[in-house]
């Protein structure tokens, strides 16, 4: 942390800031310039709230120079993390696609979609059993019956699965049936849930909260990693902005930003990111071009009658052509989609 004092800061004010830094157990490196004095704090600042210094008399500005996410950041872990789930690889050179319906609705629905997405090249099947719905009157998911269907289809189609866990009390149950635990956007900062997931050794798909900054996403990953679970796939799924033509604004710039700051893989979800079927393919192509390690795409064979997110679900045939397009883009940037 670096504290820049005001030009007219008094010796007493500089001394007060220095003493407060010492109280935190920090050493102080003082640089006296012609205009200003700068105090460099040396030591562990992870428990120091830099705002306390901003409020002190004579202080001009305070800069943090180390990132608070030690495990998720690249500083202590320069190489990309690679997560393998069955045949699916997240991170490294591959671009891996997760696809399936928003909600698991029936055995027939799930099997039809699973066969279609697998044939087109999806490596992981998604399907919600516990659904976080804005309305308490909307379809809430099939619960454990949905998880059982997901497991059956996973075995039949030989494809690993991901499904959302909404609360701590469901964790053991969901973990029993799926290969990857999904933390939804609305739960990205459910810290008790993150802590419990950190105790498991299951790969996690951690979706960015709709109002979360990139640093908050990385700190959410840090919560899970602090418990010893390092297998985290981050997901950009759109954030709230003033624009309401699309459901959310898919923040594509988050992809290169995260790739620089963190070694964890990051995928993009243009389905929730746009909320509109005809915007999914363009944003999927852009996400792969921007360096995403994968995609999450909602697919439904009868979206008109889907119990959730029909308008953003691709028809199987549309998913096939999306896969063809993103394959070309991946190869143009030296990556591959198996
Ligand atoms: C989902 O993937 O099913 C979902 C609900 O997404 P999000 O948490 O990003 O809204
Ligand atoms: Mn959905």
PDB file of C-alpha atoms in Angstrom, residues 71-72 165 171 181-184 187-207 216-234 264:
ATOM      1  CA  UNK A  71      -4.954 -17.927  -4.426  1.00  0.00           C
ATOM      2  CA  UNK A  72      -7.038 -16.920  -7.444  1.00  0.00           C
ATOM      3  CA  UNK A 165     -26.630 -25.787  -5.888  1.00  0.00           C
ATOM      4  CA  UNK A 171     -24.787 -29.412  -1.230  1.00  0.00           C
ATOM      5  CA  UNK A 181     -21.319 -27.751  -8.927  1.00  0.00           C
ATOM      6  CA  UNK A 182     -22.776 -24.531 -10.297  1.00  0.00           C
ATOM      7  CA  UNK A 183     -22.955 -21.419  -8.133  1.00  0.00           C
ATOM      8  CA  UNK A 184     -25.462 -19.128  -9.802  1.00  0.00           C
ATOM      9  CA  UNK A 187     -25.417 -16.729  -5.056  1.00  0.00           C
ATOM     10  CA  UNK A 188     -21.970 -15.519  -6.049  1.00  0.00           C
ATOM     11  CA  UNK A 189     -21.598 -13.777  -2.707  1.00  0.00           C
ATOM     12  CA  UNK A 190     -23.434 -16.329  -0.597  1.00  0.00           C
ATOM     13  CA  UNK A 191     -20.351 -16.693   1.573  1.00  0.00           C
ATOM     14  CA  UNK A 192     -21.591 -19.570   3.787  1.00  0.00           C
ATOM     15  CA  UNK A 193     -22.347 -21.544   0.600  1.00  0.00           C
ATOM     16  CA  UNK A 194     -18.945 -20.717  -0.889  1.00  0.00           C
ATOM     17  CA  UNK A 195     -17.212 -21.828   2.308  1.00  0.00           C
ATOM     18  CA  UNK A 196     -19.029 -25.180   2.299  1.00  0.00           C
ATOM     19  CA  UNK A 197     -18.228 -25.714  -1.390  1.00  0.00           C
ATOM     20  CA  UNK A 198     -14.607 -24.946  -0.552  1.00  0.00           C
ATOM     21  CA  UNK A 199     -14.607 -28.015   1.707  1.00  0.00           C
ATOM     22  CA  UNK A 200     -15.588 -30.302  -1.171  1.00  0.00           C
ATOM     23  CA  UNK A 201     -13.212 -31.377  -3.905  1.00  0.00           C
ATOM     24  CA  UNK A 202     -15.755 -31.071  -6.727  1.00  0.00           C
ATOM     25  CA  UNK A 203     -15.086 -28.752  -9.667  1.00  0.00           C
ATOM     26  CA  UNK A 204     -17.156 -25.574  -9.454  1.00  0.00           C
ATOM     27  CA  UNK A 205     -18.715 -23.355 -12.112  1.00  0.00           C
ATOM     28  CA  UNK A 206     -18.818 -19.953 -10.437  1.00  0.00           C
ATOM     29  CA  UNK A 207     -21.016 -17.437 -12.239  1.00  0.00           C
ATOM     30  CA  UNK A 216     -15.616  -9.455  -6.335  1.00  0.00           C
ATOM     31  CA  UNK A 217     -15.858 -12.473  -8.657  1.00  0.00           C
ATOM     32  CA  UNK A 218     -12.222 -13.286  -7.947  1.00  0.00           C
ATOM     33  CA  UNK A 219     -12.776 -12.813  -4.212  1.00  0.00           C
ATOM     34  CA  UNK A 220     -15.731 -15.240  -4.398  1.00  0.00           C
ATOM     35  CA  UNK A 221     -13.364 -17.754  -6.021  1.00  0.00           C
ATOM     36  CA  UNK A 222     -10.887 -16.983  -3.247  1.00  0.00           C
ATOM     37  CA  UNK A 223     -13.489 -18.022  -0.648  1.00  0.00           C
ATOM     38  CA  UNK A 224     -13.791 -21.449  -2.267  1.00  0.00           C
ATOM     39  CA  UNK A 225     -10.039 -21.792  -2.741  1.00  0.00           C
ATOM     40  CA  UNK A 226      -9.345 -20.786   0.850  1.00  0.00           C
ATOM     41  CA  UNK A 227     -11.082 -24.043   1.830  1.00  0.00           C
ATOM     42  CA  UNK A 228      -8.725 -26.046  -0.383  1.00  0.00           C
ATOM     43  CA  UNK A 229     -10.908 -26.494  -3.473  1.00  0.00           C
ATOM     44  CA  UNK A 230      -8.902 -25.069  -6.370  1.00  0.00           C
ATOM     45  CA  UNK A 231     -11.001 -26.384  -9.250  1.00  0.00           C
ATOM     46  CA  UNK A 232     -12.972 -23.318 -10.214  1.00  0.00           C
ATOM     47  CA  UNK A 233     -14.254 -22.379 -13.645  1.00  0.00           C
ATOM     48  CA  UNK A 234     -15.316 -18.732 -13.728  1.00  0.00           C
ATOM     49  CA  UNK A 264      -8.462 -19.847 -13.428  1.00  0.00           C
TER      50      UNK A 264
END
